[in-house]
Short mmCIF file of C-alpha atoms and ligand atoms in Angstrom, two decimals:
data_model
loop_
_atom_site.label_atom_id
_atom_site.label_comp_id
_atom_site.label_asym_id
_atom_site.label_seq_id
_atom_site.Cartn_x
_atom_site.Cartn_y
_atom_site.Cartn_z
CA MET A 1494 -27.21 22.46 18.39
CA GLU A 1495 -26.74 25.73 19.77
CA SER A 1496 -25.82 28.34 16.73
CA TYR A 1497 -24.89 32.06 16.89
CA ASN A 1498 -23.87 34.76 14.39
CA ILE A 1499 -21.20 36.67 14.62
CA ALA A 1500 -20.53 40.00 13.27
CA LEU A 1501 -16.61 40.03 12.13
CA ILE A 1502 -15.37 43.71 12.25
CA PRO A 1503 -11.68 42.94 12.05
CA GLY A 1504 -10.82 46.76 11.04
CA ASP A 1505 -7.52 47.93 10.49
CA GLY A 1506 -3.84 47.24 11.28
CA THR A 1507 -3.11 44.13 12.78
CA GLY A 1508 -6.77 43.43 14.14
CA PRO A 1509 -7.52 41.76 11.07
CA GLU A 1510 -4.34 38.77 11.66
CA VAL A 1511 -5.69 38.84 15.25
CA VAL A 1512 -9.08 38.29 14.40
CA ARG A 1513 -8.16 34.76 12.39
CA GLU A 1514 -6.08 33.85 15.54
CA ALA A 1515 -9.57 34.50 17.39
CA VAL A 1516 -11.67 32.61 15.00
CA LYS A 1517 -9.46 29.70 14.69
CA VAL A 1518 -9.53 29.26 17.99
CA LEU A 1519 -13.89 30.39 18.07
CA LYS A 1520 -13.37 27.12 15.55
CA ALA A 1521 -11.94 24.36 18.14
CA VAL A 1522 -13.59 25.01 20.73
CA SER A 1523 -17.01 24.82 18.63
CA ASP A 1524 -16.67 21.42 17.69
CA ARG A 1525 -15.46 20.51 20.69
CA PHE A 1526 -18.51 21.31 22.20
CA GLN A 1527 -20.88 21.07 19.75
CA PHE A 1528 -22.07 24.34 18.79
CA LYS A 1529 -22.18 26.50 15.40
CA LEU A 1530 -20.88 30.24 15.14
CA ASP A 1531 -21.93 31.50 11.48
CA PHE A 1532 -19.61 34.60 10.78
CA THR A 1533 -20.38 37.62 8.99
CA GLU A 1534 -17.42 39.82 7.89
CA TYR A 1535 -17.47 43.83 8.40
CA ASP A 1536 -15.38 46.07 6.24
CA PHE A 1537 -15.78 48.66 8.47
CA GLY A 1538 -12.48 51.25 9.32
CA GLY A 1539 -9.79 53.45 7.60
CA GLU A 1540 -9.45 51.54 4.15
CA ARG A 1541 -13.53 51.89 3.69
CA TYR A 1542 -13.39 55.41 4.98
CA LEU A 1543 -10.39 56.43 2.99
CA ARG A 1544 -11.95 54.78 -0.28
CA THR A 1545 -15.55 55.93 0.23
CA GLY A 1546 -15.47 58.66 2.97
CA GLU A 1547 -18.13 56.80 5.03
CA THR A 1548 -17.24 55.62 8.61
CA LEU A 1549 -20.40 53.36 8.77
CA PRO A 1550 -23.01 52.92 6.33
CA ASP A 1551 -26.83 53.71 7.53
CA SER A 1552 -27.44 50.31 6.78
CA ALA A 1553 -24.38 49.37 9.36
CA ILE A 1554 -25.93 49.65 12.86
CA ASP A 1555 -29.23 47.71 11.40
CA GLU A 1556 -27.88 44.85 10.27
CA LEU A 1557 -25.30 44.68 13.22
CA ARG A 1558 -28.44 44.43 15.64
CA GLN A 1559 -29.18 41.27 13.93
CA HIS A 1560 -26.02 39.37 15.11
CA ASP A 1561 -25.68 37.59 18.83
CA ALA A 1562 -22.64 39.55 19.41
CA ILE A 1563 -20.07 41.49 17.02
CA LEU A 1564 -15.91 40.81 17.74
CA LEU A 1565 -13.52 43.40 16.30
CA GLY A 1566 -9.94 43.60 15.52
CA ALA A 1567 -8.89 47.54 15.92
CA ILE A 1568 -9.88 51.20 14.75
CA GLY A 1569 -7.37 53.54 13.64
CA HIS A 1570 -5.40 53.97 10.29
CA PRO A 1571 -2.83 56.58 10.16
CA ASP A 1572 -4.02 58.70 7.18
CA VAL A 1573 -6.74 59.43 9.15
CA LYS A 1574 -7.29 62.10 11.16
CA PRO A 1575 -7.37 61.14 14.90
CA GLY A 1576 -11.19 60.92 16.24
CA VAL A 1577 -12.98 59.82 13.19
CA LEU A 1578 -12.81 56.81 13.18
CA GLU A 1579 -13.08 56.37 16.86
CA ARG A 1580 -16.43 58.50 16.84
CA GLY A 1581 -17.42 57.47 13.37
CA ILE A 1582 -17.47 53.52 14.08
CA LEU A 1583 -16.39 52.45 17.92
CA LEU A 1584 -18.03 55.21 19.59
CA ARG A 1585 -21.04 55.10 16.93
CA ILE A 1586 -21.72 51.14 17.65
CA ARG A 1587 -21.07 51.53 21.94
CA PHE A 1588 -24.24 54.61 22.19
CA GLU A 1589 -26.46 53.16 18.71
CA LEU A 1590 -26.28 49.40 20.24
CA ASP A 1591 -26.27 50.85 23.84
CA GLN A 1592 -23.77 48.51 25.01
CA TYR A 1593 -24.05 50.54 28.41
CA ILE A 1594 -21.30 48.61 30.37
CA ASN A 1595 -17.92 48.45 29.56
CA LEU A 1596 -16.68 45.42 31.39
CA ARG A 1597 -12.85 45.79 31.87
CA PRO A 1598 -11.07 42.21 33.26
CA VAL A 1599 -7.50 42.90 34.89
CA LYS A 1600 -6.17 39.09 35.46
CA LEU A 1601 -2.24 38.73 35.52
CA TYR A 1602 -1.61 34.91 33.91
CA PRO A 1603 0.98 32.33 34.89
CA GLY A 1604 4.22 32.91 33.32
CA VAL A 1605 3.27 36.61 32.13
CA ASP A 1606 5.74 39.31 32.97
CA CYS A 1607 4.48 42.20 35.48
CA PRO A 1608 5.69 45.33 35.99
CA LEU A 1609 4.81 45.31 39.60
CA LYS A 1610 7.60 44.53 42.31
CA ASP A 1611 6.95 41.24 44.06
CA LYS A 1612 3.29 40.81 42.68
CA GLY A 1613 1.73 37.60 40.43
CA PRO A 1614 -1.26 36.15 39.57
CA GLU A 1615 -2.80 35.56 42.95
CA ASP A 1616 -2.63 38.94 43.74
CA ILE A 1617 -4.01 40.22 40.19
CA ASP A 1618 -7.64 39.61 39.19
CA PHE A 1619 -9.84 41.78 39.19
CA VAL A 1620 -12.57 43.49 36.94
CA VAL A 1621 -13.60 46.77 36.39
CA VAL A 1622 -16.68 47.66 34.96
CA ARG A 1623 -17.13 51.29 32.96
CA GLU A 1624 -20.04 53.31 32.29
CA ASN A 1625 -19.97 53.55 28.40
CA THR A 1626 -22.74 55.61 27.11
CA GLU A 1627 -22.22 58.56 29.34
CA GLY A 1628 -19.99 61.31 31.07
CA LEU A 1629 -17.93 62.88 29.29
CA TYR A 1630 -18.12 60.78 26.33
CA VAL A 1631 -21.34 62.38 25.07
CA GLY A 1632 -19.76 64.74 23.24
CA GLY A 1633 -21.94 67.85 25.09
CA GLY A 1634 -20.15 71.20 25.61
CA ALA A 1635 -19.28 74.29 23.06
CA PHE A 1636 -17.27 77.16 22.58
CA LEU A 1637 -17.28 80.31 22.99
CA ARG A 1638 -15.45 83.39 21.23
CA ARG A 1639 -13.74 80.65 19.40
CA GLY A 1640 -10.46 81.54 18.34
CA THR A 1641 -9.86 84.52 20.01
CA PRO A 1642 -7.52 85.49 23.34
CA GLN A 1643 -11.06 84.95 25.55
CA GLU A 1644 -12.16 81.64 23.91
CA VAL A 1645 -14.18 79.44 26.65
CA ALA A 1646 -14.12 75.71 26.11
CA ILE A 1647 -16.67 73.73 27.39
CA GLN A 1648 -16.60 70.08 27.87
CA GLU A 1649 -20.04 68.62 29.70
CA SER A 1650 -19.98 65.36 31.94
CA ILE A 1651 -23.87 63.98 31.96
CA ASN A 1652 -24.60 61.80 33.63
CA THR A 1653 -28.70 60.58 34.45
CA ARG A 1654 -29.90 58.62 37.23
CA PHE A 1655 -30.81 56.29 34.89
CA GLY A 1656 -27.73 55.25 33.16
CA VAL A 1657 -25.77 55.42 36.35
CA GLU A 1658 -28.62 53.42 37.79
CA ARG A 1659 -28.23 50.89 35.48
CA CYS A 1660 -24.55 50.25 35.42
CA ILE A 1661 -24.10 50.18 39.00
CA ARG A 1662 -26.85 47.67 39.22
CA PHE A 1663 -24.79 45.28 36.81
CA ALA A 1664 -21.89 45.82 38.85
CA PHE A 1665 -23.67 44.81 42.14
CA GLN A 1666 -24.61 41.92 40.25
CA TYR A 1667 -21.87 40.84 38.04
CA CYS A 1668 -19.86 41.03 41.53
CA ARG A 1669 -22.34 38.81 43.37
CA LYS A 1670 -22.41 36.37 40.40
CA ARG A 1671 -18.30 36.34 40.22
CA ASN A 1672 -18.57 34.97 43.54
CA LYS A 1673 -14.59 35.85 44.33
CA GLU A 1674 -14.50 38.58 47.51
CA LYS A 1675 -18.46 39.34 46.82
CA LYS A 1676 -16.50 42.64 47.36
CA LEU A 1677 -17.69 46.20 44.86
CA THR A 1678 -15.62 49.12 44.88
CA LEU A 1679 -17.33 52.73 43.93
CA CYS A 1680 -14.12 54.58 42.19
CA GLY A 1681 -15.30 58.61 41.66
CA LYS A 1682 -13.61 61.72 43.03
CA THR A 1683 -16.62 63.57 45.03
CA ASN A 1684 -14.30 65.28 46.90
CA VAL A 1685 -14.52 67.69 44.10
CA LEU A 1686 -16.46 66.65 41.57
CA THR A 1687 -19.48 67.22 43.53
CA TYR A 1688 -22.30 67.13 41.36
CA ALA A 1689 -22.11 63.74 39.47
CA TRP A 1690 -20.32 61.70 41.77
CA ASP A 1691 -22.83 63.23 44.95
CA LEU A 1692 -25.45 61.19 42.23
CA TRP A 1693 -22.87 58.27 41.42
CA GLN A 1694 -22.92 57.87 45.36
CA ARG A 1695 -26.19 58.19 46.35
CA VAL A 1696 -27.12 55.58 43.84
CA PHE A 1697 -24.57 53.17 44.64
CA GLU A 1698 -25.48 53.41 48.46
CA GLU A 1699 -29.60 52.85 47.73
CA VAL A 1700 -28.71 49.68 45.30
CA ALA A 1701 -26.36 48.69 47.95
CA GLY A 1702 -29.17 48.07 49.86
CA GLU A 1703 -30.69 45.32 47.29
CA PHE A 1704 -27.18 43.62 47.72
CA PRO A 1705 -26.75 42.74 51.32
CA ASP A 1706 -24.36 40.15 50.17
CA ILE A 1707 -21.90 42.62 48.92
CA LYS A 1708 -19.13 44.86 50.60
CA THR A 1709 -18.97 48.11 49.41
CA ASP A 1710 -15.49 50.18 49.48
CA TYR A 1711 -15.20 53.88 47.84
CA ALA A 1712 -11.67 55.05 46.39
CA HIS A 1713 -11.14 58.02 44.78
CA VAL A 1714 -9.68 57.89 41.05
CA ASP A 1715 -6.30 59.17 41.45
CA ALA A 1716 -5.84 57.08 44.72
CA ILE A 1717 -6.84 53.97 42.92
CA THR A 1718 -4.18 54.63 40.49
CA MET A 1719 -1.29 53.63 43.37
CA TRP A 1720 -3.46 51.47 44.58
CA PHE A 1721 -3.20 49.45 41.46
CA VAL A 1722 0.20 49.74 41.66
CA LYS A 1723 0.50 49.14 45.22
CA ASN A 1724 -2.24 46.91 46.24
CA PRO A 1725 -3.71 45.47 43.30
CA GLU A 1726 -4.96 42.36 45.73
CA TRP A 1727 -7.69 45.01 47.86
CA PHE A 1728 -10.09 44.92 44.48
CA ASP A 1729 -12.75 42.48 43.09
CA VAL A 1730 -15.12 44.71 40.74
CA ILE A 1731 -14.43 48.52 40.58
CA VAL A 1732 -17.68 50.87 39.23
CA THR A 1733 -16.50 54.05 37.69
CA ASP A 1734 -17.88 56.23 35.32
CA ASN A 1735 -16.90 56.58 31.25
CA MET A 1736 -13.18 58.55 30.97
CA PHE A 1737 -12.74 57.40 35.11
CA GLY A 1738 -12.85 53.74 33.38
CA ASP A 1739 -10.87 54.90 30.35
CA ILE A 1740 -8.17 55.87 32.27
CA ILE A 1741 -8.03 53.39 34.95
CA THR A 1742 -8.05 50.32 32.59
CA ASP A 1743 -4.67 51.31 30.67
CA LEU A 1744 -3.19 51.34 33.52
CA GLY A 1745 -5.32 47.51 34.58
CA ALA A 1746 -3.55 46.35 31.75
CA MET A 1747 -0.24 46.88 32.32
CA ILE A 1748 -0.12 45.29 35.22
CA GLN A 1749 -1.57 42.42 33.82
CA GLY A 1750 1.40 42.20 31.37
CA GLY A 1751 0.28 44.69 28.69
CA MET A 1752 -1.87 45.41 25.42
CA GLY A 1753 -0.63 41.58 23.99
CA ILE A 1754 -3.29 40.14 26.16
CA ALA A 1755 -5.94 43.05 27.11
CA ALA A 1756 -9.21 42.94 26.20
CA GLY A 1757 -12.71 43.97 26.75
CA GLY A 1758 -16.91 43.79 26.37
CA ASN A 1759 -19.27 46.01 25.46
CA ILE A 1760 -21.92 44.99 27.14
CA ASN A 1761 -25.48 45.75 26.11
CA PRO A 1762 -26.75 43.22 28.73
CA GLU A 1763 -29.99 43.06 26.76
CA GLY A 1764 -28.94 43.24 23.08
CA VAL A 1765 -25.86 42.88 20.94
CA SER A 1766 -22.69 42.89 22.65
CA MET A 1767 -19.13 44.02 21.36
CA PHE A 1768 -16.24 42.45 21.90
CA GLU A 1769 -12.26 43.66 21.55
CA PRO A 1770 -8.87 43.45 22.11
CA ILE A 1771 -8.53 47.06 24.22
CA GLY A 1772 -4.60 47.76 21.92
CA GLY A 1773 -4.67 50.02 19.17
CA SER A 1774 -4.80 48.82 15.93
CA ALA A 1775 -0.35 49.01 15.86
CA PRO A 1776 0.67 49.70 12.18
CA LYS A 1777 4.51 49.37 12.70
CA TYR A 1778 3.38 45.85 13.04
CA THR A 1779 0.78 45.04 10.12
CA GLY A 1780 1.04 42.45 7.83
CA LYS A 1781 4.50 41.17 9.68
CA ASN A 1782 3.32 38.04 11.85
CA MET A 1783 4.44 39.85 14.69
CA ILE A 1784 1.24 41.23 16.86
CA ASN A 1785 0.55 39.18 20.24
CA PRO A 1786 -3.52 37.61 19.28
CA LEU A 1787 -4.09 36.70 22.64
CA ALA A 1788 -6.09 39.67 23.41
CA ALA A 1789 -8.02 39.00 20.98
CA ILE A 1790 -8.64 35.38 21.55
CA CYS A 1791 -9.39 36.21 25.46
CA ALA A 1792 -12.06 39.05 24.01
CA ALA A 1793 -13.68 35.68 21.87
CA GLY A 1794 -13.69 33.80 25.04
CA MET A 1795 -15.25 36.55 26.70
CA MET A 1796 -17.63 36.84 24.14
CA LEU A 1797 -18.73 33.17 24.58
CA GLU A 1798 -19.45 33.79 28.18
CA HIS A 1799 -21.48 36.25 27.54
CA LEU A 1800 -23.10 33.91 25.04
CA GLY A 1801 -23.70 31.55 27.40
CA GLU A 1802 -21.05 29.13 26.44
CA ILE A 1803 -19.10 28.87 29.71
CA GLU A 1804 -17.35 25.42 29.31
CA ALA A 1805 -16.18 27.36 25.43
CA SER A 1806 -14.66 29.92 27.59
CA GLN A 1807 -13.21 28.49 30.71
CA THR A 1808 -11.08 26.13 28.16
CA ILE A 1809 -10.19 28.92 26.40
CA GLU A 1810 -9.07 30.53 29.37
CA ARG A 1811 -7.29 27.77 30.55
CA ALA A 1812 -5.70 27.29 26.70
CA VAL A 1813 -4.63 30.72 26.97
CA MET A 1814 -3.09 30.26 30.54
CA GLU A 1815 -1.22 26.43 28.90
CA VAL A 1816 0.39 29.08 26.57
CA THR A 1817 1.36 31.91 28.56
CA SER A 1818 2.97 29.57 31.05
CA LYS A 1819 4.80 27.15 28.65
CA HIS A 1820 5.16 29.07 25.79
CA LEU A 1821 5.90 32.74 25.76
CA LYS A 1822 9.42 34.42 25.82
CA SER A 1823 6.80 37.70 25.84
CA LEU A 1824 3.72 39.06 25.12
CA ALA A 1825 4.95 41.79 23.46
CA ALA A 1826 4.90 41.80 19.38
CA GLY A 1827 7.79 40.12 17.72
CA LYS A 1828 9.58 39.29 21.20
CA MET A 1829 7.21 36.03 22.01
CA GLY A 1830 9.36 33.56 20.47
CA TYR A 1831 6.62 32.64 17.95
CA THR A 1832 4.59 34.58 15.26
CA THR A 1833 0.92 35.63 15.46
CA THR A 1834 -0.40 32.58 13.74
CA GLU A 1835 1.70 30.11 15.85
CA VAL A 1836 0.38 31.82 18.77
CA GLY A 1837 -3.02 31.04 17.26
CA ASP A 1838 -2.20 27.53 16.32
CA LEU A 1839 -1.04 27.02 19.76
CA VAL A 1840 -4.07 28.15 21.64
CA ALA A 1841 -6.47 26.69 18.58
CA GLU A 1842 -4.64 22.91 19.74
CA TYR A 1843 -4.68 22.98 24.22
CA CYS A 1844 -8.38 23.98 23.41
CA THR A 1845 -8.85 20.46 22.05
CA LYS A 1846 -7.37 19.10 25.40
CA VAL A 1847 -7.27 20.88 28.14
C1 IPM B 980 -11.18 52.46 25.17
C2 IPM B 980 -10.70 53.16 23.79
C3 IPM B 980 -11.33 54.39 23.61
C4 IPM B 980 -12.24 55.00 24.46
C5 IPM B 980 -11.16 55.25 22.23
C6 IPM B 980 -10.49 54.28 20.90
C7 IPM B 980 -12.68 55.82 21.49
O1 IPM B 980 -9.18 53.82 24.34
O2 IPM B 980 -11.63 51.61 24.52
O3 IPM B 980 -10.21 52.62 25.95
O4 IPM B 980 -11.72 55.73 24.70
O5 IPM B 980 -13.05 54.52 25.17
MN1 MN B 981 -9.15 53.73 26.47
#
């Protein structure tokens, strides 16, 4: 029997509540499809930081490296200065495990309220491939004359040929495998950011030569935010840099029904990947059994797909669709008509039969 070692990082706020439901669903499909999951839980997050002053212990990255995948709940604590945990935990894992792709499916499930007029599940079904280790996120830059009226702040976007190429190649391969419209859109800003996007465009055109079956397209990042709202049906797979990807995927989350359902994967195709609901730790709802666990459940589904448990992953998706179409009144915390645990129970139950 196939067996996988999964590291769980429930994290802060509502993270533990949603991870609990994701694990419930994972157990349901692993029973049904006959594979084994061994979970190791890590207490990284705000509470641990406040107790110990440490974001990640030195041994953490090496321990995480021993697993087949990581499932993360949420990172962010109201008593910790913004940025400390994000940089010290989330970004550090992405960088040190070289999870160079941030994969964000944007799919509107049946029964889910969409803020776009006259758009339905047939219109909203695309995937954003965001570069996840470079660009503005590298933290390159400097202050000059800090705190004086002549202050200069430099924040550099680092784009390496190697980093851009592996991201674009992943996107082409992913687009081929997805086999929907076989259309890959490069999202950039070639008209203004003429160094970074010149490199991206050249590499994109070059790699496109290896994928004659994939149609290519280009959209400026500002225009794409407009098209997401006006014509989301135009998109199949989109590839973009770290910062633009961060921004457009929040918009993507909204058009698919909000943070209650939005999941993502931090992928190292040759290493250990980490899957997460993309919403935050929602301190307001912590411990209330009100938060929507579907995003974490969908992240667990993405994790299984990545591990090669395709049937199990598709089953989770079908079960989630049963729940969105037949049960939930809304995806918003406290408005679902069910508690967090009830939603997890429902999905787990459908996983035994759909
Ligand atoms: C995301 C988040 C992170 C990012 C933050 C929490 C550092 O917004 O996963 O999109 O900016 O990448
Ligand atoms: Mn973000």
